[in-house]
């Protein structure tokens, strides 16, 4: 025990001194050190250095789809490293893992998305998609088509292009280096995603048309959208919204890019989130679940139509690429990961467990006066916390209600995520796709107890059930 405590103290001090964490409070890290130091994982669980065990209710960063501790992927990585750990894909050099993975993605993807451009992750994939569509329009002698239309509360990454496509103001305020020619369409909000809510759908579509007309459709290269907005609030679009957006893009000649970084590879009960609406995009970006986080990898999947134009009209070298585009070891790990997803029926399990999620979310609303707008598609879920759910009145942000629920969950061994943009109190849930019915029940029991404990605190503070 003393040895473990000594190691934890040592690592915490080294962490504070030398490790600048992504998307973290620098002040909090310097004051308290790392909140957790994880040592190993197995299935849906993560183990911390002090011996505590947690359910990974967020698949870490929405990405560990096949669960932790899968030795099969370690063996594949070792075998590939011992033969060809790395080889460049520049200058048309190639290798079998990238070729095989390109073909596999072609087989899995909807429609004619048959060509892959590989990256190291999601931000790079979205950046690449943006550059490729602008290159495409230049080849068609329409260089004025360079604007990228995303949506408010969209999240597309943190490189310059993908940050600029992100529609969350906090990411814009962090820097002074946003790229020009990005515009933001309205998007549905949490609590407005019921299948029959035609009013919200019509308002979003009407305002999007107005934006396109105002900007000039001849200047817009592409519309990029997450099928379900993840980091911006886990927003499932209302019935008909995405189909209408596809029609609008076709009408104005705007390319449709589906950002499947979170929703890809089974998360929603379909292989890809966009398939829930029977839409085939012109391009699709993937990462996260492609390797279940075991290796960094992303890709842009490109339609035959766009690829055909690139073949026809490109001259010389395509001056875009990353050192690790098509990394052999990452591609080998991805192939094994996709094999596991298929052989273990994890897409179907996501769909089945999603039905259990829906039941649990409904029960949560029935049992707790603060809870409303529970929603899920497969194993991508969320619910809202309100002072007055019936009138959708939010708690004052200074109360940090969702973060208090999150802390109670952590105390009982469950990792979730709170989303608080624009004053919301959203709890997001996205466990590994291997989760069982028993584990779903255990997770929601912890959530219910945590919400109940916070509700008691709020009642003591003078808040009453409406």
Coordinates of C-alpha atoms in Angstrom, one line a residue, residues 15-336:
X15 CA 2.3 15.0 -14.2
X16 CA 1.9 18.5 -12.9
X17 CA 5.4 19.4 -13.9
X18 CA 5.7 17.9 -17.3
X19 CA 2.3 16.8 -18.8
X20 CA 0.0 19.5 -20.3
X21 CA -3.4 17.8 -20.6
X22 CA -5.8 18.2 -23.5
X23 CA -9.2 19.8 -22.8
X24 CA -8.5 20.1 -19.1
X25 CA -8.3 22.9 -16.5
X26 CA -4.6 23.8 -16.2
X27 CA -5.3 25.4 -12.8
X28 CA -7.1 22.4 -11.5
X29 CA -4.3 20.1 -12.6
X30 CA -1.7 22.3 -10.9
X31 CA -3.7 22.5 -7.7
X32 CA -4.8 18.9 -7.3
X33 CA -2.7 16.9 -9.8
X34 CA -4.4 14.3 -12.1
X35 CA -7.8 13.3 -10.9
X36 CA -7.1 9.6 -11.8
X37 CA -4.1 7.7 -12.9
X38 CA -5.5 4.6 -14.7
X39 CA -3.3 1.5 -14.9
X40 CA -5.3 -1.1 -16.8
X41 CA -8.7 -2.0 -18.1
X42 CA -10.9 -5.0 -18.8
X43 CA -14.2 -5.1 -20.6
X44 CA -16.3 -2.1 -19.6
X45 CA -14.0 -1.4 -16.6
X46 CA -11.0 0.8 -15.8
X47 CA -8.7 0.4 -12.8
X48 CA -7.1 3.3 -11.1
X49 CA -3.6 3.2 -9.5
X50 CA -5.1 3.3 -5.9
X51 CA -7.1 0.1 -6.7
X52 CA -10.5 1.7 -7.4
X53 CA -12.5 0.2 -10.2
X54 CA -14.8 2.2 -12.5
X55 CA -17.4 1.5 -15.2
X56 CA -16.2 3.3 -18.3
X57 CA -19.6 4.8 -19.1
X58 CA -18.2 6.9 -21.9
X59 CA -16.0 4.4 -23.6
X60 CA -13.2 6.8 -22.6
X61 CA -13.8 9.4 -25.4
X62 CA -16.7 7.6 -27.1
X63 CA -14.2 5.3 -28.8
X64 CA -13.4 2.1 -26.9
X65 CA -16.2 0.2 -28.7
X66 CA -14.9 -3.4 -28.2
X67 CA -14.0 -2.7 -24.5
X68 CA -10.7 -2.6 -22.7
X69 CA -7.9 -5.2 -22.4
X70 CA -8.5 -7.0 -25.8
X71 CA -5.2 -8.9 -26.1
X72 CA -6.1 -9.9 -29.7
X73 CA -5.3 -6.3 -30.8
X74 CA -2.1 -6.3 -28.9
X75 CA -1.0 -9.5 -30.7
X76 CA -1.8 -8.1 -34.1
X77 CA 0.1 -4.9 -33.3
X78 CA 3.1 -6.9 -32.1
X79 CA 3.1 -9.1 -35.2
X80 CA 2.8 -6.1 -37.6
X81 CA 5.5 -4.2 -35.7
X82 CA 7.9 -7.1 -36.0
X83 CA 7.4 -7.3 -39.7
X84 CA 6.7 -3.7 -40.9
X85 CA 6.0 -1.3 -38.1
X86 CA 6.0 1.7 -40.4
X87 CA 6.3 2.6 -44.0
X88 CA 5.4 5.9 -45.8
X89 CA 2.5 6.0 -48.2
X90 CA 3.8 9.1 -50.0
X91 CA 4.9 8.9 -53.6
X92 CA 2.4 6.0 -54.2
X93 CA 4.4 3.7 -51.9
X94 CA 2.0 1.2 -50.3
X95 CA 1.6 -1.8 -48.0
X96 CA -0.9 -4.6 -47.4
X97 CA -2.6 -3.4 -44.2
X98 CA -3.6 0.0 -45.7
X99 CA -4.8 -1.7 -48.9
X100 CA -6.9 -4.3 -47.0
X101 CA -8.4 -1.7 -44.7
X102 CA -9.3 0.5 -47.6
X103 CA -11.2 -2.4 -49.2
X104 CA -12.8 -3.3 -45.9
X105 CA -14.1 0.2 -45.4
X106 CA -15.5 0.2 -48.9
X107 CA -17.4 -2.9 -48.1
X108 CA -18.8 -1.5 -44.9
X109 CA -19.7 2.0 -45.9
X110 CA -23.0 3.0 -47.5
X111 CA -23.4 3.8 -51.1
X112 CA -20.4 4.5 -53.3
X113 CA -18.0 5.6 -50.5
X114 CA -15.3 3.4 -51.9
X115 CA -12.1 5.3 -51.4
X116 CA -10.2 6.1 -48.2
X117 CA -7.7 8.8 -47.3
X118 CA -6.1 7.9 -43.9
X119 CA -5.2 10.3 -41.1
X120 CA -4.1 10.0 -37.4
X121 CA -7.5 10.9 -36.0
X122 CA -10.8 12.7 -36.2
X123 CA -9.5 16.3 -36.3
X124 CA -7.2 15.5 -39.1
X125 CA -9.9 13.6 -41.0
X126 CA -12.3 16.6 -40.9
X127 CA -9.5 18.9 -41.8
X128 CA -8.7 16.7 -44.8
X129 CA -12.3 16.5 -45.9
X130 CA -12.5 20.3 -45.9
X131 CA -9.3 20.6 -48.0
X132 CA -10.4 17.8 -50.4
X133 CA -13.8 19.4 -51.1
X134 CA -12.2 22.8 -51.8
X135 CA -9.6 21.1 -54.0
X136 CA -12.5 19.3 -55.8
X137 CA -14.3 22.6 -56.6
X138 CA -11.0 24.2 -57.8
X139 CA -10.7 21.3 -60.2
X140 CA -14.2 22.0 -61.5
X141 CA -13.2 25.6 -62.0
X142 CA -15.4 26.8 -59.2
X143 CA -12.8 28.1 -56.7
X144 CA -15.4 30.5 -55.2
X145 CA -17.0 27.4 -53.7
X146 CA -14.9 27.4 -50.5
X147 CA -17.3 28.1 -47.6
X148 CA -17.9 25.3 -45.2
X149 CA -21.4 25.2 -43.6
X150 CA -21.5 23.4 -40.2
X151 CA -24.0 23.9 -37.4
X152 CA -24.3 25.6 -34.1
X153 CA -23.1 23.4 -31.3
X154 CA -21.3 21.1 -33.8
X155 CA -18.0 19.6 -32.7
X156 CA -15.6 18.6 -35.5
X157 CA -12.2 18.7 -33.8
X158 CA -9.4 21.0 -32.7
X159 CA -7.0 21.5 -35.7
X160 CA -7.4 24.9 -37.4
X161 CA -10.0 23.8 -40.0
X162 CA -11.9 21.5 -37.7
X163 CA -12.0 24.0 -34.9
X164 CA -13.3 26.6 -37.4
X165 CA -16.0 24.1 -38.4
X166 CA -16.9 23.5 -34.7
X167 CA -19.9 25.6 -33.7
X168 CA -19.1 25.8 -29.9
X169 CA -18.0 29.3 -28.9
X170 CA -15.7 28.1 -26.1
X171 CA -13.4 26.5 -28.7
X172 CA -13.4 29.6 -30.8
X173 CA -12.6 31.9 -27.9
X174 CA -9.5 29.9 -26.9
X175 CA -7.6 31.0 -30.0
X176 CA -7.1 33.8 -32.5
X177 CA -6.3 31.6 -35.4
X178 CA -9.7 30.6 -36.8
X179 CA -9.8 30.0 -40.5
X180 CA -12.1 32.2 -42.7
X181 CA -15.1 31.0 -44.8
X182 CA -16.9 29.0 -42.2
X183 CA -20.7 29.5 -41.6
X184 CA -23.0 28.0 -39.0
X185 CA -26.5 26.8 -39.6
X186 CA -29.1 26.4 -36.8
X187 CA -29.5 22.9 -35.3
X188 CA -32.1 21.3 -33.2
X189 CA -31.7 21.6 -29.4
X190 CA -31.9 18.9 -26.7
X191 CA -35.6 18.3 -25.8
X192 CA -36.6 19.0 -29.4
X193 CA -35.7 15.7 -30.9
X194 CA -39.1 13.9 -30.6
X195 CA -40.0 12.2 -33.8
X196 CA -43.2 14.2 -34.3
X197 CA -41.7 17.7 -33.7
X198 CA -42.2 19.1 -37.2
X199 CA -42.0 22.7 -36.0
X200 CA -38.4 22.5 -35.0
X201 CA -37.5 20.7 -38.2
X202 CA -39.2 23.3 -40.3
X203 CA -37.6 26.2 -38.4
X204 CA -34.1 24.8 -38.8
X205 CA -34.6 24.1 -42.5
X206 CA -36.1 27.5 -43.2
X207 CA -33.3 29.3 -41.4
X208 CA -30.7 27.2 -43.1
X209 CA -32.1 28.0 -46.5
X210 CA -32.1 31.7 -45.6
X211 CA -28.4 31.4 -44.6
X212 CA -27.5 29.7 -47.9
X213 CA -29.3 32.3 -49.9
X214 CA -27.7 35.1 -47.9
X215 CA -24.2 33.7 -48.3
X216 CA -24.7 32.7 -51.9
X217 CA -25.0 29.0 -52.7
X218 CA -22.4 29.3 -55.4
X219 CA -19.9 30.1 -52.6
X220 CA -20.6 27.1 -50.4
X221 CA -18.4 24.0 -50.9
X222 CA -19.9 21.6 -48.4
X223 CA -22.2 21.0 -45.4
X224 CA -20.6 19.0 -42.6
X225 CA -22.7 17.4 -39.9
X226 CA -22.6 14.8 -37.2
X227 CA -25.6 12.6 -37.6
X228 CA -26.0 13.0 -33.8
X229 CA -24.3 16.0 -32.3
X230 CA -22.1 14.5 -29.6
X231 CA -19.9 16.9 -27.6
X232 CA -22.4 19.8 -28.3
X233 CA -25.2 18.1 -26.3
X234 CA -25.9 14.6 -27.7
X235 CA -28.6 16.0 -30.0
X236 CA -30.6 13.5 -32.0
X237 CA -32.2 15.3 -35.0
X238 CA -36.0 15.4 -35.3
X239 CA -37.7 13.3 -37.9
X240 CA -37.0 14.4 -41.5
X241 CA -34.3 17.0 -40.7
X242 CA -31.3 15.2 -42.1
X243 CA -33.3 14.0 -45.2
X244 CA -34.3 17.6 -45.8
X245 CA -30.6 18.8 -45.4
X246 CA -29.6 16.2 -48.0
X247 CA -32.2 17.5 -50.4
X248 CA -31.1 21.1 -49.8
X249 CA -27.5 20.2 -50.5
X250 CA -28.5 18.4 -53.8
X251 CA -30.6 21.4 -54.8
X252 CA -27.8 23.9 -54.3
X253 CA -25.0 21.6 -55.4
X254 CA -23.4 21.6 -52.0
X255 CA -21.5 18.5 -50.9
X256 CA -22.7 16.6 -47.8
X257 CA -20.0 15.4 -45.4
X258 CA -21.1 13.1 -42.6
X259 CA -18.9 13.3 -39.5
X260 CA -19.0 9.8 -38.1
X261 CA -16.1 10.2 -35.7
X262 CA -18.4 9.3 -32.7
X263 CA -21.3 7.6 -34.4
X264 CA -19.3 5.2 -36.6
X265 CA -18.8 1.5 -36.2
X266 CA -21.9 0.4 -34.3
X267 CA -22.4 3.1 -31.7
X268 CA -26.0 3.9 -32.8
X269 CA -27.1 0.3 -33.5
X270 CA -26.2 0.7 -37.2
X271 CA -22.7 0.5 -38.6
X272 CA -22.8 4.2 -39.3
X273 CA -25.1 6.8 -37.7
X274 CA -26.2 8.3 -41.0
X275 CA -27.7 5.0 -42.0
X276 CA -30.5 5.6 -39.4
X277 CA -31.9 8.1 -41.9
X278 CA -31.0 6.2 -45.1
X279 CA -28.7 8.9 -46.3
X280 CA -25.6 8.4 -48.4
X281 CA -23.2 11.4 -48.0
X282 CA -20.7 12.5 -50.5
X283 CA -17.9 12.1 -48.0
X284 CA -17.7 10.6 -44.6
X285 CA -15.1 11.0 -41.8
X286 CA -14.3 8.2 -39.3
X287 CA -11.9 7.7 -36.4
X288 CA -12.4 6.6 -32.8
X289 CA -14.3 3.3 -33.2
X290 CA -12.2 2.3 -36.3
X291 CA -9.6 1.0 -33.9
X292 CA -11.6 1.2 -30.6
X293 CA -8.9 3.6 -29.5
X294 CA -6.1 1.0 -29.5
X295 CA -4.2 2.9 -32.1
X296 CA -4.6 6.5 -33.4
X297 CA -6.3 6.3 -36.8
X298 CA -8.8 8.2 -38.9
X299 CA -10.0 8.3 -42.4
X300 CA -12.0 10.3 -45.0
X301 CA -14.2 8.1 -47.1
X302 CA -14.8 9.6 -50.5
X303 CA -17.5 8.8 -53.1
X304 CA -16.6 7.4 -56.5
X305 CA -18.0 10.6 -58.1
X306 CA -15.6 12.8 -56.3
X307 CA -12.7 10.4 -56.6
X308 CA -13.4 10.1 -60.3
X309 CA -13.1 13.9 -60.7
X310 CA -9.9 13.9 -58.8
X311 CA -8.5 11.2 -61.2
X312 CA -9.8 13.0 -64.2
X313 CA -8.7 16.6 -63.4
X314 CA -5.8 16.4 -61.0
X315 CA -2.4 17.4 -62.3
X316 CA 0.8 16.1 -60.6
X317 CA 1.1 15.6 -56.8
X318 CA -1.8 15.9 -54.3
X319 CA -0.1 18.2 -51.8
X320 CA -1.8 17.0 -48.7
X321 CA -0.8 14.1 -46.5
X322 CA 0.4 13.2 -43.0
X323 CA 3.5 11.2 -42.0
X324 CA 1.2 8.6 -40.5
X325 CA -1.4 8.5 -43.3
X326 CA -2.1 4.7 -43.6
X327 CA 0.2 3.7 -40.7
X328 CA 0.7 -0.1 -41.2
X329 CA 0.4 -1.0 -37.5
X330 CA -2.7 1.2 -37.0
X331 CA -4.3 -0.3 -40.1
X332 CA -3.6 -3.8 -39.0
X333 CA -5.2 -3.1 -35.6
X334 CA -8.2 -1.5 -37.3
X335 CA -8.7 -4.6 -39.4
X336 CA -8.7 -6.8 -36.3

